[in-house]
Short mmCIF file of C-alpha atoms in Angstrom, two decimals:
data_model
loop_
_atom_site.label_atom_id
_atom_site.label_comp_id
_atom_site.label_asym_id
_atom_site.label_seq_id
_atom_site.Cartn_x
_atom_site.Cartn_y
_atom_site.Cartn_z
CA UNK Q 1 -21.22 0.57 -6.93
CA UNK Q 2 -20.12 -2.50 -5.39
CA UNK Q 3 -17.20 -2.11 -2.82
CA UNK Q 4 -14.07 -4.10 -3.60
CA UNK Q 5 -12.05 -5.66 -1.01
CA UNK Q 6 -8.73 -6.82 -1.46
CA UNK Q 7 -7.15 -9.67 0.26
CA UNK Q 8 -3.17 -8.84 -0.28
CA UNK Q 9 -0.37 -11.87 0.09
CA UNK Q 10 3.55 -10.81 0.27
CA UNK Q 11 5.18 -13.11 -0.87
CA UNK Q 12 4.92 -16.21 -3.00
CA UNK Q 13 7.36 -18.85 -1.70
CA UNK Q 14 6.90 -21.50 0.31
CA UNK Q 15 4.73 -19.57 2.99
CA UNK Q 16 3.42 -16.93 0.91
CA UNK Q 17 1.65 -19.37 -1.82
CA UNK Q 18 0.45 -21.77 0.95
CA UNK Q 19 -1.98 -19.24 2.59
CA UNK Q 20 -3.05 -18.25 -0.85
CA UNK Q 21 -4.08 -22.05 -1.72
CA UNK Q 22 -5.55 -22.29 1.55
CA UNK Q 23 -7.67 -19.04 0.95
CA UNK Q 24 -8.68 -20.56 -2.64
CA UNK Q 25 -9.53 -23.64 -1.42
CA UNK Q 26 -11.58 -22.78 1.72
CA UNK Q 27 -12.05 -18.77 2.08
CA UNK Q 28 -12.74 -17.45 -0.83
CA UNK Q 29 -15.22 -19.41 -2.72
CA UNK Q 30 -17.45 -18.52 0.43
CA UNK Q 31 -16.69 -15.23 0.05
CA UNK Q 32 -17.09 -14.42 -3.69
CA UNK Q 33 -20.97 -15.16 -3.05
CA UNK Q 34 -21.35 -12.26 -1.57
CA UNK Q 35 -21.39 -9.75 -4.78
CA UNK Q 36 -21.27 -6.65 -2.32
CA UNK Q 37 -19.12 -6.31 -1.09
CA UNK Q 38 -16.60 -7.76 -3.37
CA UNK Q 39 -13.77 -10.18 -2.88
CA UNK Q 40 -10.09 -10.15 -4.63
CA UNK Q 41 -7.26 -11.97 -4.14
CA UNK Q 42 -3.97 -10.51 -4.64
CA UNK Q 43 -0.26 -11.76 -5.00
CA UNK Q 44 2.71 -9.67 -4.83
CA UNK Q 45 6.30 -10.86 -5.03
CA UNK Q 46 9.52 -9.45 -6.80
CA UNK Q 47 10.02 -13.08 -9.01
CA UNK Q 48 7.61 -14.54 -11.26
CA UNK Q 49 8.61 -18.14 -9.95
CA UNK Q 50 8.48 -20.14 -7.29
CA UNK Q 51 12.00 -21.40 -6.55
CA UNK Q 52 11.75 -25.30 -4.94
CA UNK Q 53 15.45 -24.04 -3.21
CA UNK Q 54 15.30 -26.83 -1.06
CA UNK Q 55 17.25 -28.37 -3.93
CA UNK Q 56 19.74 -25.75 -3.99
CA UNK Q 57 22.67 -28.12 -2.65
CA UNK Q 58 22.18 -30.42 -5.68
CA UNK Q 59 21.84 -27.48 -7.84
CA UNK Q 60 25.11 -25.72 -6.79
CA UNK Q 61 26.93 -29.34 -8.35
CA UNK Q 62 24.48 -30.14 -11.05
CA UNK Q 63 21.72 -27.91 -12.74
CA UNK Q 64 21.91 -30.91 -15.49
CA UNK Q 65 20.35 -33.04 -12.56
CA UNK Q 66 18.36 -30.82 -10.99
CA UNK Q 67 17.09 -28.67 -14.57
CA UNK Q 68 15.89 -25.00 -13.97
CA UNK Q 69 12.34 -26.12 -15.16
CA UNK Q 70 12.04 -28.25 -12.78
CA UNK Q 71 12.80 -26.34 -9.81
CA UNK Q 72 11.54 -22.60 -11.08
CA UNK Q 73 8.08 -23.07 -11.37
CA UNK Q 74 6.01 -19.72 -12.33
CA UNK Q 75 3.95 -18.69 -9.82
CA UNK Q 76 0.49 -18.48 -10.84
CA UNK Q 77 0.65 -22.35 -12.61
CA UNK Q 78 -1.27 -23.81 -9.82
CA UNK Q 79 -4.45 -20.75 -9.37
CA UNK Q 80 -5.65 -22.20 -12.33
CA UNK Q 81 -7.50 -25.12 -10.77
CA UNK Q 82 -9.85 -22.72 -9.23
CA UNK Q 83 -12.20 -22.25 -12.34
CA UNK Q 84 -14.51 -20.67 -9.79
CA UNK Q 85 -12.15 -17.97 -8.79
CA UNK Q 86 -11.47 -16.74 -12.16
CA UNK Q 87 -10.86 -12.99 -12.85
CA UNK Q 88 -10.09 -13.18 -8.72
CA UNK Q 89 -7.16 -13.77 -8.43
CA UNK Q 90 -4.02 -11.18 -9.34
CA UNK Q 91 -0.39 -11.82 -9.27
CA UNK Q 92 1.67 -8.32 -9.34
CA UNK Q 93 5.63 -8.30 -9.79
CA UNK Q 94 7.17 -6.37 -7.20
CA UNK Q 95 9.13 -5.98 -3.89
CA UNK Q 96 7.62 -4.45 -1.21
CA UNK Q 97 8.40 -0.83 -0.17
CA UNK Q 98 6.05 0.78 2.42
CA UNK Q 99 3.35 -0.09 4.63
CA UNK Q 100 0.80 2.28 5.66
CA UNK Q 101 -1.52 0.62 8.86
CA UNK Q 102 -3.58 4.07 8.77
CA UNK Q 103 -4.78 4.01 5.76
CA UNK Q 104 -4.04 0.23 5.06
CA UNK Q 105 -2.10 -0.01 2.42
CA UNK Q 106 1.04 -1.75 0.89
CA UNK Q 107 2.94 0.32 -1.53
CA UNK Q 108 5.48 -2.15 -3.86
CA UNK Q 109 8.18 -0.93 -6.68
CA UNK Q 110 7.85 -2.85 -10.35
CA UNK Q 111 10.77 -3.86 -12.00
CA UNK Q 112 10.69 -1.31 -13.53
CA UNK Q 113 11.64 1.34 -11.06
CA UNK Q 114 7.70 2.40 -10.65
CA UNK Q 115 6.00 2.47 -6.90
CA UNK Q 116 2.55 1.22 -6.65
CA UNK Q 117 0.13 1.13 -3.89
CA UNK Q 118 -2.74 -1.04 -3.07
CA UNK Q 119 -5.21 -0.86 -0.43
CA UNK Q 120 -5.87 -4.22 1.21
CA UNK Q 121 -8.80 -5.27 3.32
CA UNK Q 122 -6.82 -8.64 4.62
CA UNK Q 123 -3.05 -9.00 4.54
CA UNK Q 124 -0.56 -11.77 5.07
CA UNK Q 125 3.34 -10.78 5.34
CA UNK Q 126 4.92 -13.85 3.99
CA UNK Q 127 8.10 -12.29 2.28
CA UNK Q 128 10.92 -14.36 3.88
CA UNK Q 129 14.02 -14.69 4.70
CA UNK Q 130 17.14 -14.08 2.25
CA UNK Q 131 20.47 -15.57 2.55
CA UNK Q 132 23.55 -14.08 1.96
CA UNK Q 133 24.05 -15.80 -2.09
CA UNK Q 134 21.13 -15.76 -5.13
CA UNK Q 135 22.72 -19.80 -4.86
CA UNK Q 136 20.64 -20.45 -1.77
CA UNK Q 137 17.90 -17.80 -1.88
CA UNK Q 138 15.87 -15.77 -4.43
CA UNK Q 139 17.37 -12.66 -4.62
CA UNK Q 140 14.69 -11.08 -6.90
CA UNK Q 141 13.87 -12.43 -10.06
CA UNK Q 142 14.23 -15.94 -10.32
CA UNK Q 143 16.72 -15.35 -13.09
CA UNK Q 144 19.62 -14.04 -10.47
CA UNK Q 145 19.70 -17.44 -9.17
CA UNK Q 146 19.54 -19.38 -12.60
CA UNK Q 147 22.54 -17.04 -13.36
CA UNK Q 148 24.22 -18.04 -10.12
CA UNK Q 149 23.67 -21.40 -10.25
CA UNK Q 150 24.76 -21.87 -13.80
CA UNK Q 151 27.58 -19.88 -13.13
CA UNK Q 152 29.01 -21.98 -9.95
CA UNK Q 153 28.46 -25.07 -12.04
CA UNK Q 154 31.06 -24.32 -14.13
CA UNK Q 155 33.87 -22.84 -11.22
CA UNK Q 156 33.36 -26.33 -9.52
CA UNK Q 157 34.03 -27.92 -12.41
CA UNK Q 158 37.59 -26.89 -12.38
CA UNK Q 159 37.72 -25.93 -8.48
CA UNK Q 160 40.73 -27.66 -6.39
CA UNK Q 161 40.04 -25.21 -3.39
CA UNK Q 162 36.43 -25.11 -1.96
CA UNK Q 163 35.57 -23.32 1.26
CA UNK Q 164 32.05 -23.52 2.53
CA UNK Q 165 31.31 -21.52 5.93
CA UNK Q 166 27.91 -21.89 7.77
CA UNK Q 167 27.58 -25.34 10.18
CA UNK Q 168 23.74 -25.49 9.71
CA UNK Q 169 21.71 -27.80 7.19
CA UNK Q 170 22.35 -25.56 3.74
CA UNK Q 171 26.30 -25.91 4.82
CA UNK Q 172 26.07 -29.62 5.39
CA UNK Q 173 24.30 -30.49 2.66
CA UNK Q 174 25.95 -28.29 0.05
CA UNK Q 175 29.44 -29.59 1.46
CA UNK Q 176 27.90 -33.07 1.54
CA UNK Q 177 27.00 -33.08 -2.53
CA UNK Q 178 30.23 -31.10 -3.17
CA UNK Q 179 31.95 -33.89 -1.89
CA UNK Q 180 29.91 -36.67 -3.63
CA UNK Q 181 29.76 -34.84 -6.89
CA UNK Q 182 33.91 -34.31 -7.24
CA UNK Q 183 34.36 -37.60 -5.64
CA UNK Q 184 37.88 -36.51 -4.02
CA UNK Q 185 39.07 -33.94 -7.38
CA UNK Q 186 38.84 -31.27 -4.64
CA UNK Q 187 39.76 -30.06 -1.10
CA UNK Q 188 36.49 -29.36 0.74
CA UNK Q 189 36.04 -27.53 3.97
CA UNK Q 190 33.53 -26.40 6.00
CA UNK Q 191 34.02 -23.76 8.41
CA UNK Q 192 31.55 -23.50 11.43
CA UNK Q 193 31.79 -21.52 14.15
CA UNK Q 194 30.02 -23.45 16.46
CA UNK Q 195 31.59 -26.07 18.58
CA UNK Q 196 29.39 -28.29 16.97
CA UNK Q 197 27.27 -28.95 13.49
CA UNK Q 198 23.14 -28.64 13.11
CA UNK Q 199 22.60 -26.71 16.02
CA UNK Q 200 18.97 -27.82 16.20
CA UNK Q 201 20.05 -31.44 16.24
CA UNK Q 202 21.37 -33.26 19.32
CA UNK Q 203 25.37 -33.57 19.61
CA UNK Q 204 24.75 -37.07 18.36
CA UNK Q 205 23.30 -36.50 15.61
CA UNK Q 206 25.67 -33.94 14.86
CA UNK Q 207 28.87 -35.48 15.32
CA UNK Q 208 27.55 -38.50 12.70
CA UNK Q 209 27.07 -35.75 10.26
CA UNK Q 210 30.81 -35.00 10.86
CA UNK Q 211 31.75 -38.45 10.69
CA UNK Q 212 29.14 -39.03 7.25
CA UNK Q 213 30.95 -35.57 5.98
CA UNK Q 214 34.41 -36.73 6.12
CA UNK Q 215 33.95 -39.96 4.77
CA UNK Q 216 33.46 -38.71 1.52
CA UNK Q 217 36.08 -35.92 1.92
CA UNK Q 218 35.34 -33.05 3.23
CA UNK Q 219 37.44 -31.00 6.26
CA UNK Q 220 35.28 -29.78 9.05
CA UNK Q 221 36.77 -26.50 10.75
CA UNK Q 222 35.21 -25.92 14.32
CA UNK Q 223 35.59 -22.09 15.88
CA UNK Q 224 36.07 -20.82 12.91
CA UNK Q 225 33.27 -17.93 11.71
CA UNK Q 226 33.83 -16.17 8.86
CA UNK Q 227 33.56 -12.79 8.50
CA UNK Q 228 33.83 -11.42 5.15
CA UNK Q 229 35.82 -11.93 1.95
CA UNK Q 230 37.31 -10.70 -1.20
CA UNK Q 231 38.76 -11.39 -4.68
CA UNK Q 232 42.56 -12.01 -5.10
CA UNK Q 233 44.26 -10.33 -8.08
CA UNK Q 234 44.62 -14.50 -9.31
CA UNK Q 235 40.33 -14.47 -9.37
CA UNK Q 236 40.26 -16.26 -6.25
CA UNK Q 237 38.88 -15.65 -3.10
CA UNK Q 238 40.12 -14.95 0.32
CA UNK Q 239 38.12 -15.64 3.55
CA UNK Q 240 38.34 -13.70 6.52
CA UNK Q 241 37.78 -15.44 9.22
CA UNK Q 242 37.05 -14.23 12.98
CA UNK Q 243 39.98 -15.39 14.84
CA UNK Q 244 42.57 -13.03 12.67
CA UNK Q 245 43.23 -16.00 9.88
CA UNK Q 246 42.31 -15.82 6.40
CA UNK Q 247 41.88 -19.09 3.64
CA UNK Q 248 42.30 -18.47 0.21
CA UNK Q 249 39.58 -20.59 -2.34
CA UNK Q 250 38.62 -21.23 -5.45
CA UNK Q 251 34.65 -21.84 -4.63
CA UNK Q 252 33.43 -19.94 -1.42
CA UNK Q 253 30.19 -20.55 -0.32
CA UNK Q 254 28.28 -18.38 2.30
CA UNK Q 255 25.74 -20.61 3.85
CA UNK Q 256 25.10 -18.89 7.24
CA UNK Q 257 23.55 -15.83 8.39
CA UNK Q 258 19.90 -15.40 7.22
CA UNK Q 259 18.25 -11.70 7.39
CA UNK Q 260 14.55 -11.38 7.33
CA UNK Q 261 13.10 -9.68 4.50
CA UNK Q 262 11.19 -6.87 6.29
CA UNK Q 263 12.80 -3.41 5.53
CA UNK Q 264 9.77 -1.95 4.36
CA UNK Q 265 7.93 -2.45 7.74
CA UNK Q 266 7.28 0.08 10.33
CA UNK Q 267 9.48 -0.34 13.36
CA UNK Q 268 6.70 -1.34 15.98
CA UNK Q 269 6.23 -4.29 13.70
CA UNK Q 270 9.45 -5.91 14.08
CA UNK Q 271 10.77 -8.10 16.68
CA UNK Q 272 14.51 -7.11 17.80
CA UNK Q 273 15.69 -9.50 15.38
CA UNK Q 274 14.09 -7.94 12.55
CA UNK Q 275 11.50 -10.14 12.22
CA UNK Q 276 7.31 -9.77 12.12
CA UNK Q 277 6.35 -8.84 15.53
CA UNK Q 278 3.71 -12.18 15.14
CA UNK Q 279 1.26 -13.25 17.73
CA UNK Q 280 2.98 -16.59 18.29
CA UNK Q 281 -0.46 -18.70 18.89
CA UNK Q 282 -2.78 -16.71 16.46
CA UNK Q 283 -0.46 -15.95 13.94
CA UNK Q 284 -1.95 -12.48 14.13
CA UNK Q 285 0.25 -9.29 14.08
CA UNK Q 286 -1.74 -7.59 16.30
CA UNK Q 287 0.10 -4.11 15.99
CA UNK Q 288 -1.30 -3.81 12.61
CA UNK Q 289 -5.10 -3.68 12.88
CA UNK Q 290 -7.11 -5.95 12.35
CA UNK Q 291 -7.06 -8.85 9.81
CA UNK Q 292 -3.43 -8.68 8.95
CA UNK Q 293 -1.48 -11.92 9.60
CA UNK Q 294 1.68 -13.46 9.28
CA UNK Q 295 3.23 -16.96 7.53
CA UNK Q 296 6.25 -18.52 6.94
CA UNK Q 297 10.04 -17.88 8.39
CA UNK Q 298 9.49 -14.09 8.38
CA UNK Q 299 6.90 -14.66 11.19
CA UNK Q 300 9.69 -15.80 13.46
CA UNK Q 301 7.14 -18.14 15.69
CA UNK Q 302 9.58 -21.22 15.24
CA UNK Q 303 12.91 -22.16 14.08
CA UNK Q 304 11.66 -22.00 10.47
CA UNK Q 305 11.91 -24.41 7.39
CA UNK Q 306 8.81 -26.51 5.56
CA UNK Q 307 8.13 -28.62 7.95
CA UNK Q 308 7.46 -26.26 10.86
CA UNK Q 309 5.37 -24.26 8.14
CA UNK Q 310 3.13 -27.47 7.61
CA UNK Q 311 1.82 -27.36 10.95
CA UNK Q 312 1.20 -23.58 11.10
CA UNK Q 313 -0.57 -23.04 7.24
CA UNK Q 314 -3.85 -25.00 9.29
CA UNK Q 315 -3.55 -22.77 12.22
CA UNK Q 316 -3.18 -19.81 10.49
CA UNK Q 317 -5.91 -20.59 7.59
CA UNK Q 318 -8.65 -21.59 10.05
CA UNK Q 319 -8.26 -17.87 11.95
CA UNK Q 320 -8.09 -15.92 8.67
CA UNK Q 321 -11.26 -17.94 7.97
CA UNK Q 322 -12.75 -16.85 11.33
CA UNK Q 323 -12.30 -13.24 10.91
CA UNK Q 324 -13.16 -12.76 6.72
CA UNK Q 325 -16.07 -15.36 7.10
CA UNK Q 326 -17.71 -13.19 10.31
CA UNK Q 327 -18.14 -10.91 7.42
CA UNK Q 328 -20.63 -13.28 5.10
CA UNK Q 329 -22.22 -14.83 7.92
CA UNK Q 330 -19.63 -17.62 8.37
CA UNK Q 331 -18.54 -19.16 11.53
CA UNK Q 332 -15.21 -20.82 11.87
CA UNK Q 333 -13.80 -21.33 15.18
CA UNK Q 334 -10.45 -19.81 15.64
CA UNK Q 335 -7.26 -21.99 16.79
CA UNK Q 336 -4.53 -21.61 18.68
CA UNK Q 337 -1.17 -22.35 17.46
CA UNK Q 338 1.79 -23.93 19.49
CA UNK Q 339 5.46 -24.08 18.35
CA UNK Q 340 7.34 -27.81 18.85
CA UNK Q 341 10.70 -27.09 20.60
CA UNK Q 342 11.61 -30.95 19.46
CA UNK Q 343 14.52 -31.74 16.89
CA UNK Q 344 12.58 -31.18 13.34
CA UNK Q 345 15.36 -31.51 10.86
CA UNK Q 346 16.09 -33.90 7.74
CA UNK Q 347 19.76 -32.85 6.15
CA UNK Q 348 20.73 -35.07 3.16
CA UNK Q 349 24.11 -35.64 2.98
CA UNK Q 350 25.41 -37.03 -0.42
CA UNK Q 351 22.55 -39.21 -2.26
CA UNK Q 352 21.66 -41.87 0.10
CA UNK Q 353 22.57 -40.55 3.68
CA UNK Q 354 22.11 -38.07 6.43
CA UNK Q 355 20.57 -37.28 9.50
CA UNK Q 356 17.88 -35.69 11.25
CA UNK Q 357 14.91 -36.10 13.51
CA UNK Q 358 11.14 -35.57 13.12
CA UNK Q 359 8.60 -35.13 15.56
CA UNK Q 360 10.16 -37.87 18.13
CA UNK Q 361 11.31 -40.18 15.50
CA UNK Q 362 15.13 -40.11 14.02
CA UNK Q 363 16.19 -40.45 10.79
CA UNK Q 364 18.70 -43.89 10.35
CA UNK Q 365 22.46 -42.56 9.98
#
């Protein structure tokens, strides 16, 4: 009987679905000549669609511009332009529970309250980071955040009060298409508590996105973190913020403090920060064994977003490559990847502005 081998991705966002395309498209149809042993490609993620949150800001103002079908796409629409790989590929609904490096497998509970386990030959821990609102980050099912979104649609509608804390580009950007969206029917502020705004962008930079910001109306609030909040008996909310004062709102928006999603990890394969203990130039996690890899912001090899994940996909595809190949015959040579420490940010703010810098060059504004 012809052994099966399973090649396991966790995770289908941004990171998760890249290294699966990049398997599709350059791994696996090498592999699946070999009929022994076997090849299998398998998906496992708790939503059934791939969020495009990127457009969260304008989502949060307008789901009538930014429609749920057009930013919820399921997440097994694009496998089927590889004819060749059919009956190969395997999507599972899930969030992951256990890993077992001994015996190499990845246990993962259903929706419906069921644990599974799956033995992988090949793994890649792409399961991301969450934020601390379904309006920012999946939070499950895709449906949470349609919920959510449809939900703060409506509050802004009427809103007079809106408090948005977190300084970095979700903050900015949400504040920025608040502001444009109510054109002035509102009080907007934006708490950071930073001394300044982007902290991956220069103070130049940053202090034009101040200057772009309250120019269409919104109040930047500098040293001012929050640190929880609550619902008034009026259905509001109140804001606790870290030096002792509190803001009451009709809107709050939490836009800072990401947590990797990597509970069901063993210690010794976390960084301090919670984050996949990732070789930072192989993309490896070498703790694991071998042939288990990392992609995406869970990896924690750079500061994290698309584009940083554009030049690692490469990296990381051509050493998966090397080490499943070896095993057909195949010879790819492995490469070595290196993290940019230059500005890499673009932050919209309203429709036709913002700021930002890419690889050397800056964005005009």
């Amino acid at each position: 009987m012809s052994e099966t081998r399973n090649i396991v991705v966790l995770g289908a966002s941004f990171g998760g679905l890249s290294a699966a395309h990049y398997l599709c498209k350059h791994t696996l149809p090498q592999l699946i000549k070999s009929q022994d042993p076997k090849y299998e490609l398998h998906l496992i993620d708790p939503s059934t669609h791939f969020w495009w949150h990127i457009a969260a800001p304008r989502e949060i103002v307008s789901v009538k511009e930014m429609p749920h079908s057009k930013c919820f796409v399921p997440n097994m629409d694009g496998f089927g332009q590889y004819s060749n790989l059919k009956g190969s590929i395997h999507f599972h609904q899930g969030t992951a529970a256990g890993l077992d490096t001994n015996a190499r497998t990845i246990s993962f509970r259903t929706p419906s309250g069921s644990e599974e386990t799956l033995p992988y030959y090949a793994l890649v821990i792409a399961t991301g980071i969450r934020s601390p609102t379904p309006l920012t980050t999946l939070q499950g099912e895709h449906t949470i955040s349609e919920k959510a979104l449809d939900e703060m649609n409506l509050k802004l509608a009427s809103a007079k009060d809106i408090v948005i804390a977190g300084g970095g580009p979700v903050g900015v950007e949400t504040a920025g298409e608040i502001a444009t969206h109510l054109n002035g029917s509102a009080r907007i502020t934006l708490l950071t508590g930073s001394t300044k705004l982007l902290p991956q962008l220069k103070a130049s930079r940053a202090l034009k996105a101040q200057k772009m910001l309250e120019k269409i109306g919104v109040t930047v609030m500098y040293g001012a973190k929050a640190t929880g909040s609550s619902e008034t008996s009026d259905g509001r909310t109140e804001i606790r913020l870290d030096n002792g004062k509190t803001l009451t709102a009709d809107v709050y928006i939490p836009a800072y403090g990401v947590q990797p999603n990597t509970d069901f990890l063993p210690e010794d394969l976390k960084t301090k920060t919670g984050y996949v203990a990732t070789n930072p130039n192989t993309l490896r996690v070498d703790a694991a064994g071998p042939r288990v890899y990392s992609a995406g912001d869970v990896s924690g090899v750079n500061k994290g977003g698309v584009l940083h994940l554009q030049a690692s996909i490469p990296i990381l595809g051509a050493n998966m490559s090397h080490d499943l190949l070896a095993d057909v015959g195949g010879s790819v040579a492995e490469r070595k990847y290196v993290a940019k420490e230059d500005e890499t940010q673009l932050v919209p703010i309203g429709a036709k502005t913002g700021v930002g810098a890419f690889a050397g060059w800056g964005m005009p504004g």
